[in-house]
CSV table of C-alpha atoms and ligand atoms in Angstrom, one decimal:
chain,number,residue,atom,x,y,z
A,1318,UNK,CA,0.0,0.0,0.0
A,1319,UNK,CA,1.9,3.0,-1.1
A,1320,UNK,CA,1.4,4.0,-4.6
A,1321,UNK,CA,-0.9,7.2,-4.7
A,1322,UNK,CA,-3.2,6.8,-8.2
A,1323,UNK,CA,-3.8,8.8,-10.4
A,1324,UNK,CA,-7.6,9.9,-11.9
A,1325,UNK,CA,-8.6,7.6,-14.4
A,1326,UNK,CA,-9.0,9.5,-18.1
A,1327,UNK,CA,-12.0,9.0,-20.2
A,1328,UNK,CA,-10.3,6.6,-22.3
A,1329,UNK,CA,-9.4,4.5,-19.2
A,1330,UNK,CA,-12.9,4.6,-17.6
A,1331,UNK,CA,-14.4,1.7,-19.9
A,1332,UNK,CA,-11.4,-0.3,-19.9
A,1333,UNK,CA,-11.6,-0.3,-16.0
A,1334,UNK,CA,-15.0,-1.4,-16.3
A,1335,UNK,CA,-14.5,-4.4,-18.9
A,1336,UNK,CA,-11.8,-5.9,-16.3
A,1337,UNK,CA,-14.0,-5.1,-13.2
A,1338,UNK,CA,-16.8,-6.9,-15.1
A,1339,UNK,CA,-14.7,-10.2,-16.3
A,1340,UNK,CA,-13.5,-10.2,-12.3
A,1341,UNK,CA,-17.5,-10.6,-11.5
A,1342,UNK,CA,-18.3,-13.0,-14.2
A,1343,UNK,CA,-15.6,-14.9,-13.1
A,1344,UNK,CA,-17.0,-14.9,-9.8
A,1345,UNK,CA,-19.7,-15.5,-10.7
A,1346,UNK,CA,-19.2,-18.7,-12.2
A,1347,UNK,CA,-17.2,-19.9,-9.4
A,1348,UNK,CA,-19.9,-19.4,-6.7
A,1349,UNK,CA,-22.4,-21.4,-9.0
A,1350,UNK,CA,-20.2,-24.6,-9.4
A,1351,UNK,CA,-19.6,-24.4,-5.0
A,1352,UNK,CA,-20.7,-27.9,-4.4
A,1353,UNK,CA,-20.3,-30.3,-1.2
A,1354,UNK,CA,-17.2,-32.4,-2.0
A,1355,UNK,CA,-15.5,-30.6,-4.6
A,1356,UNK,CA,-11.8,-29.1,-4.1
A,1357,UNK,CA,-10.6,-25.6,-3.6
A,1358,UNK,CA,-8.0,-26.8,-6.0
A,1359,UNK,CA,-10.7,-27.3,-8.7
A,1360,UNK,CA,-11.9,-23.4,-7.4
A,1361,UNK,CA,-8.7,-22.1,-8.6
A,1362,UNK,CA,-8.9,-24.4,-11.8
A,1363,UNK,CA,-12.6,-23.0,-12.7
A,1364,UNK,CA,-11.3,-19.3,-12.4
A,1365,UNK,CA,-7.7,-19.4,-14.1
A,1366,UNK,CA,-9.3,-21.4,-17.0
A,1367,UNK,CA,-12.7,-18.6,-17.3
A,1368,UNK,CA,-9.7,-15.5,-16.9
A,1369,UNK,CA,-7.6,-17.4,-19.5
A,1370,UNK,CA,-10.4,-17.9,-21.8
A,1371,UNK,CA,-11.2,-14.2,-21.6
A,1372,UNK,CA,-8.1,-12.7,-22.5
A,1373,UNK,CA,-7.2,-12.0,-19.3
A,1374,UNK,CA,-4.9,-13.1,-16.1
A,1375,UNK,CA,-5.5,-13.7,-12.7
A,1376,UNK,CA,-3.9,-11.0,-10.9
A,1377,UNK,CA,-2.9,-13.2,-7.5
A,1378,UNK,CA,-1.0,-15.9,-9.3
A,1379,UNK,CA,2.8,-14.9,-8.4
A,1380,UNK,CA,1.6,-11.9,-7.1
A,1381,UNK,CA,4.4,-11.3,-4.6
A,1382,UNK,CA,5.1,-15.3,-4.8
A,1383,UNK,CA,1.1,-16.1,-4.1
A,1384,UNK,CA,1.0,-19.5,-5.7
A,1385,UNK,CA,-2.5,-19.6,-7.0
A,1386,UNK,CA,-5.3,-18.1,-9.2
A,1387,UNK,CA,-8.1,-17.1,-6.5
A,1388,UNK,CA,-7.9,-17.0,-2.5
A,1389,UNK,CA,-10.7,-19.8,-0.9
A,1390,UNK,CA,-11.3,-18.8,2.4
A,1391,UNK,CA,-13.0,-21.6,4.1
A,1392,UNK,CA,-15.2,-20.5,7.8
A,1393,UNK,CA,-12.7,-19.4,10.2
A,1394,UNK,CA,-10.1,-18.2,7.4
A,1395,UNK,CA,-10.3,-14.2,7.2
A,1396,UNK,CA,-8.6,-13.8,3.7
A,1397,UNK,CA,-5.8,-15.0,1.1
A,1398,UNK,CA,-7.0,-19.1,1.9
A,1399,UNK,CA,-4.7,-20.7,-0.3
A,1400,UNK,CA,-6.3,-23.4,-2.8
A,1401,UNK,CA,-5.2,-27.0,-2.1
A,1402,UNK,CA,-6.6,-30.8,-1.6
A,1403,UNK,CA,-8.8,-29.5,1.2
A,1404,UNK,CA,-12.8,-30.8,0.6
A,1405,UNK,CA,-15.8,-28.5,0.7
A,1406,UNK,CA,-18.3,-29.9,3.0
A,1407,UNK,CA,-21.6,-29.3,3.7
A,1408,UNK,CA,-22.3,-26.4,6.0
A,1409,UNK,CA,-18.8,-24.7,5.2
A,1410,UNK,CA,-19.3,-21.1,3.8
A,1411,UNK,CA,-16.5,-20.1,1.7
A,1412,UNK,CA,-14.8,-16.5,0.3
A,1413,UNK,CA,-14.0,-16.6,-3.4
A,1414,UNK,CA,-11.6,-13.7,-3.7
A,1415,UNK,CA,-11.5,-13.2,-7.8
A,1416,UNK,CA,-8.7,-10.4,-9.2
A,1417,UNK,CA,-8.7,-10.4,-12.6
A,1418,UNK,CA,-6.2,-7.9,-14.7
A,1419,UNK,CA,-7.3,-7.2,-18.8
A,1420,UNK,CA,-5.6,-4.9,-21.1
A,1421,UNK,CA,-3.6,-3.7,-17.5
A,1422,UNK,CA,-6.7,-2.6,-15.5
A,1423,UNK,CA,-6.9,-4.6,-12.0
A,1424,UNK,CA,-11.0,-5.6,-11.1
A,1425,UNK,CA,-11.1,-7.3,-7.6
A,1426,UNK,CA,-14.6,-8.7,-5.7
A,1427,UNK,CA,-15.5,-11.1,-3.5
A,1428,UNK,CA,-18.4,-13.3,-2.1
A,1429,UNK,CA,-19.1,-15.9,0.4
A,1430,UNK,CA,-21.3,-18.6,-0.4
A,1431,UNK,CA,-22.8,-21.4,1.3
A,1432,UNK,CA,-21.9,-25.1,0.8
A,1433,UNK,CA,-25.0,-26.8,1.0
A,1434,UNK,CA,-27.0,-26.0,4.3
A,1435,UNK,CA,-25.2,-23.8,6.7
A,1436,UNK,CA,-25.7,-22.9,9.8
A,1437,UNK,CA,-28.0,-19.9,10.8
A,1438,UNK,CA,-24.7,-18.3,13.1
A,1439,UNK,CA,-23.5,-18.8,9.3
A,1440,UNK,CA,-26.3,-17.3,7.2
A,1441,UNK,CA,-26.7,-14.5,9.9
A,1442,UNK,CA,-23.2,-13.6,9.6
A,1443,UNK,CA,-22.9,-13.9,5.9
A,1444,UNK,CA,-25.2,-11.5,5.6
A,1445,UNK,CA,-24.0,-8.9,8.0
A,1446,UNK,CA,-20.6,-8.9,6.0
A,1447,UNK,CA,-22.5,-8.4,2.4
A,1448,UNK,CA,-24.8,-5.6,4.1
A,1449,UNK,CA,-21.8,-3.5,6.0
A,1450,UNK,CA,-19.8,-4.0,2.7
A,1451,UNK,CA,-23.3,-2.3,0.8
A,1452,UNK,CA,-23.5,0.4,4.1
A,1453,UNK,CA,-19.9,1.6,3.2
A,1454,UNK,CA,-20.4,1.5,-0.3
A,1455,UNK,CA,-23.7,3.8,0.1
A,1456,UNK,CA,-20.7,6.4,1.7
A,1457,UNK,CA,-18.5,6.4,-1.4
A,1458,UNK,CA,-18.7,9.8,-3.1
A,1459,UNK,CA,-16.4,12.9,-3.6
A,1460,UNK,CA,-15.3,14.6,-0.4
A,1461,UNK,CA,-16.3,11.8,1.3
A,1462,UNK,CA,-13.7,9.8,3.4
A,1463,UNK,CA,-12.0,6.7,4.0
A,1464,UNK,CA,-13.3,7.2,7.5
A,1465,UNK,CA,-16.6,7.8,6.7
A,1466,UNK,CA,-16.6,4.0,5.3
A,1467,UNK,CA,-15.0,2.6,8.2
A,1468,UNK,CA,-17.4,4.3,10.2
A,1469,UNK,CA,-20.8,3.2,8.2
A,1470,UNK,CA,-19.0,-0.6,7.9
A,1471,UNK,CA,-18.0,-0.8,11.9
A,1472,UNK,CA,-22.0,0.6,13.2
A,1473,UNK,CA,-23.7,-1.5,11.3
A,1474,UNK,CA,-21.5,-5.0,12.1
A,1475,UNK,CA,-21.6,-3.9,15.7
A,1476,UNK,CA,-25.3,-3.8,15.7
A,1477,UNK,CA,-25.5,-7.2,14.5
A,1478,UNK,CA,-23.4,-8.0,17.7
A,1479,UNK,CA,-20.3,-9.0,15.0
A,1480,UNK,CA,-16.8,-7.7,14.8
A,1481,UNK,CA,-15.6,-6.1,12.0
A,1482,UNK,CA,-11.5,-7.1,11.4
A,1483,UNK,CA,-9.7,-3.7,11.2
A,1484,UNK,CA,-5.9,-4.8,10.1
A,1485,UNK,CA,-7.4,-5.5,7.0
A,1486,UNK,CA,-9.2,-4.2,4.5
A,1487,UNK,CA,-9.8,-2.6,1.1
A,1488,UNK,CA,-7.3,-0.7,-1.0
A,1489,UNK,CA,-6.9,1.8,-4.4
A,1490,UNK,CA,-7.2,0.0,-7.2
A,1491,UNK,CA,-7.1,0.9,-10.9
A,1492,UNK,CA,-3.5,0.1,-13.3
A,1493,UNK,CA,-1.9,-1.6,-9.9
A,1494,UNK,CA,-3.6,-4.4,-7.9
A,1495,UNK,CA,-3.1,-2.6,-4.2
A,1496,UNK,CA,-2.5,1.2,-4.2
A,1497,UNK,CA,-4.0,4.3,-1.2
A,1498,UNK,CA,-5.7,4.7,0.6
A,1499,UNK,CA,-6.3,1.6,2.8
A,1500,UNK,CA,-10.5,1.3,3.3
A,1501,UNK,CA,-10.3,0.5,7.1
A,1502,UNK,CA,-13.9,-0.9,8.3
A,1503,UNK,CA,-13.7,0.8,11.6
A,1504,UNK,CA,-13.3,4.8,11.8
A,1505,UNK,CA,-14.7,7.9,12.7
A,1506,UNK,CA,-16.9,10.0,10.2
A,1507,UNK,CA,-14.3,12.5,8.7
A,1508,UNK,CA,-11.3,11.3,9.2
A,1509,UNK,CA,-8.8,9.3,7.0
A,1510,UNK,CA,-7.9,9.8,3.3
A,1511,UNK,CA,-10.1,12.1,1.4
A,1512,UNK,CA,-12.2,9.9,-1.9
A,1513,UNK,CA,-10.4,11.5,-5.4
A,1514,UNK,CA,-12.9,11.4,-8.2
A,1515,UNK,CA,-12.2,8.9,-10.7
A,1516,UNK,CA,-10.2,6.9,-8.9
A,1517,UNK,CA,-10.9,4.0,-7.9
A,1518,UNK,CA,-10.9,1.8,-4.2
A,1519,UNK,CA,-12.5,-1.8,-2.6
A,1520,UNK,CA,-15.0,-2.2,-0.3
A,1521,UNK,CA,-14.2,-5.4,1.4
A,1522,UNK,CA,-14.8,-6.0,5.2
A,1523,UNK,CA,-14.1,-8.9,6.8
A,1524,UNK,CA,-16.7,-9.9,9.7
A,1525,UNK,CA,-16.0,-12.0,12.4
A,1526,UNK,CA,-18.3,-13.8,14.9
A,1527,UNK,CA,-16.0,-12.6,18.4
A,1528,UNK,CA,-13.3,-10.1,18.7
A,1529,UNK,CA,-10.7,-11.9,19.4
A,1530,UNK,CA,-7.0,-11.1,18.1
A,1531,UNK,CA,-5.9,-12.4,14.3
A,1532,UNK,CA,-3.3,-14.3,13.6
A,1533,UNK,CA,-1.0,-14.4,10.8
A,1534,UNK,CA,-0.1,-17.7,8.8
A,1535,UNK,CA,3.0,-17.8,6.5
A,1536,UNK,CA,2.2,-18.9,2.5
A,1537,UNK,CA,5.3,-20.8,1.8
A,1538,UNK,CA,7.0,-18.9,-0.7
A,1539,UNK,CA,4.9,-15.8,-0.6
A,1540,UNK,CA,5.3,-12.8,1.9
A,1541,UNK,CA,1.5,-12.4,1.9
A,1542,UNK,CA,-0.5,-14.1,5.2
A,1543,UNK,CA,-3.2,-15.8,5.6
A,1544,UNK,CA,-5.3,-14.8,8.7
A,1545,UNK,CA,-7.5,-16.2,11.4
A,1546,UNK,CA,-9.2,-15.2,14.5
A,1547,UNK,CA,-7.2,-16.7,17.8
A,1548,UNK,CA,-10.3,-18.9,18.4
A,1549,UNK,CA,-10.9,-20.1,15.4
A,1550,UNK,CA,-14.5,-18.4,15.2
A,1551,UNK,CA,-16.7,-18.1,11.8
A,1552,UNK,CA,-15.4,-15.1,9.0
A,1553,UNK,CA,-17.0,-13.8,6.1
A,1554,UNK,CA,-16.4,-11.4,3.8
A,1555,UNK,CA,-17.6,-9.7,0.4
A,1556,UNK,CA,-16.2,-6.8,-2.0
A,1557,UNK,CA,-16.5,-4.3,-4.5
A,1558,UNK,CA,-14.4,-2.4,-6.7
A,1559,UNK,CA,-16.0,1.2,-6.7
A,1560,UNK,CA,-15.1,4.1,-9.2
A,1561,UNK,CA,-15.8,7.8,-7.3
A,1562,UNK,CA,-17.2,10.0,-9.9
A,1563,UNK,CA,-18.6,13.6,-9.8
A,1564,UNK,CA,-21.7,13.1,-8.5
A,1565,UNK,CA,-21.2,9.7,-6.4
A,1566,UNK,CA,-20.0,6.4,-7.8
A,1567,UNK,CA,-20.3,3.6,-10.0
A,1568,UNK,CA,-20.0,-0.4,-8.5
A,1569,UNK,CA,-17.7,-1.6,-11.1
A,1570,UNK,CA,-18.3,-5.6,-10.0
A,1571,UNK,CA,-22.1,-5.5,-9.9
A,1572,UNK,CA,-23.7,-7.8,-12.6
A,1573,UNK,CA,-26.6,-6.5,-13.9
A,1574,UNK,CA,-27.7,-9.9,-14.5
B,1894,LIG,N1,-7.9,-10.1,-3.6
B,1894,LIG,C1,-7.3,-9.7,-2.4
B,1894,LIG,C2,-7.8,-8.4,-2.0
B,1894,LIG,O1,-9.0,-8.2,-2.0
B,1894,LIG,C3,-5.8,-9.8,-2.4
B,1894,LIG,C4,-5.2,-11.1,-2.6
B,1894,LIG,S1,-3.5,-10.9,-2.6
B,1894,LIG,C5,-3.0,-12.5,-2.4
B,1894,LIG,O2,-7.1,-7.4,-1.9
B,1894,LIG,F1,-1.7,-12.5,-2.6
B,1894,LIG,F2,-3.3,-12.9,-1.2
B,1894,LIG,F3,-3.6,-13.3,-3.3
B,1895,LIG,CO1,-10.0,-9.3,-3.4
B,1896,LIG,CO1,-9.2,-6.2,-2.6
């Protein structure tokens, strides 16, 4: 997190768009072929064959030594679960974190999905994470503030009696995969990083059941992590990649159908 972005020109806009909308199809897909018994290894297969087919790449494959094409972040994972042998089983809900890049624009988003029948600890905080994610996008607008997410994100998670994780969270976005400001989803209305029209950022909080501490898990050959809470409690997560225009914004991921 350190490069500052630059506006997006007209030119760029749509191209933004097409690679934010291939990182939702892609999702997309994904989600619908989650099935009891199938892999996260056959996850990452489904979404680097789709990118491949469309002309694009999957951002996270080698992406600072990240060995696959999507993160699969299986109940008490936060973020960046790491596709292997491991079996989806019914009652799991799992994070598909899709990055796509095509013709050099970067579209990131995110869903949890059930496997099968899941709990209703699991439905209820599913849900809570996609709303607070939809509570700080509603915030996104010029002069608005990375605070002023954080803030709408960490109310409405506390009301459901849920803990939003505040290491983490979203990021600019645009010709580079992770640029400012960091999107915290805990803050106070006002504060942080002021939104730049046309640019472009993530709305992506991660919701945890208690509040107790992460912790950090090496990816062999990668200097990213891979969290979890202490106590192993239920996470979920979605995200967006937002553009800030003049009068508001645009949800670059949302699939009109
Ligand atoms: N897609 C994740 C995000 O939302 C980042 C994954 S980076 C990886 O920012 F290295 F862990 F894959
Ligand atoms: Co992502
Ligand atoms: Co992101």
């Amino acid at each position: 997190m350190s490069r500052i972005l630059a506006p997006l020109t007209p030119e760029e806009i749509p191209l933004m768009r097409e690679a934010c909308q291939l990182a939702a199809r892609t999702l997309k897909y994904a989600g619908e072929n989650v099935r009891p018994g199938m892999t996260t290894n056959e996850i990452d297969r489904l979404v680097y064959e789709y990118t491949m087919d469309h002309k694009a790449t999957p951002a996270t494959l080698n992406y600072h030594g990240f060995p696959k094409s999507v993160c699969t972040s299986i109940n008490d994972v936060i973020c960046h679960g790491v596709p292997d042998e491991t079996i989806l089983k019914e009652g799991d809900i799992i994070n598909i974190d899709v990055t796509s890049i095509k013709d050099g624009f970067y579209g990131d988003t995110s869903a949890t999905f059930y496997v099968g029948e899941v709990s209703d600890l699991a439905k209820r905080l599913t849900e809570c994470a996609k709303e607070a994610m939809w509570r700080g996008i509603q915030e996104v607008g010029p002069h608005a503030t990375t605070g002023d997410i954080g803030f709408a994100i960490n109310k409405y998670v506390t009301k459901q009696g849920f803990y939003p994780v505040k290491e983490i969270g979203g990021h600019g976005i645009g010709k580079v995969f992770h640029g400012e400001p960091f999107v915290p989803s805990h803050g106070k209305k006002g504060r942080g990083d002021e939104l730049i029209p046309w640019t472009c950022l993530t709305v992506e909080p991660m919701v945890n059941v208690t509040s107790a501490p992460i912790e950090e898990f090496d990816i062999p050959g990668s200097s990213h992590k891979f969290y979890k809470a202490k106590d192993r409690c239920l996470s979920a997560q979605f995200e967006h990649t937002i553009l800030i225009t003049d009068e508001g914004h645009e949800v670059l991921t949302f699939l009109e159908n």
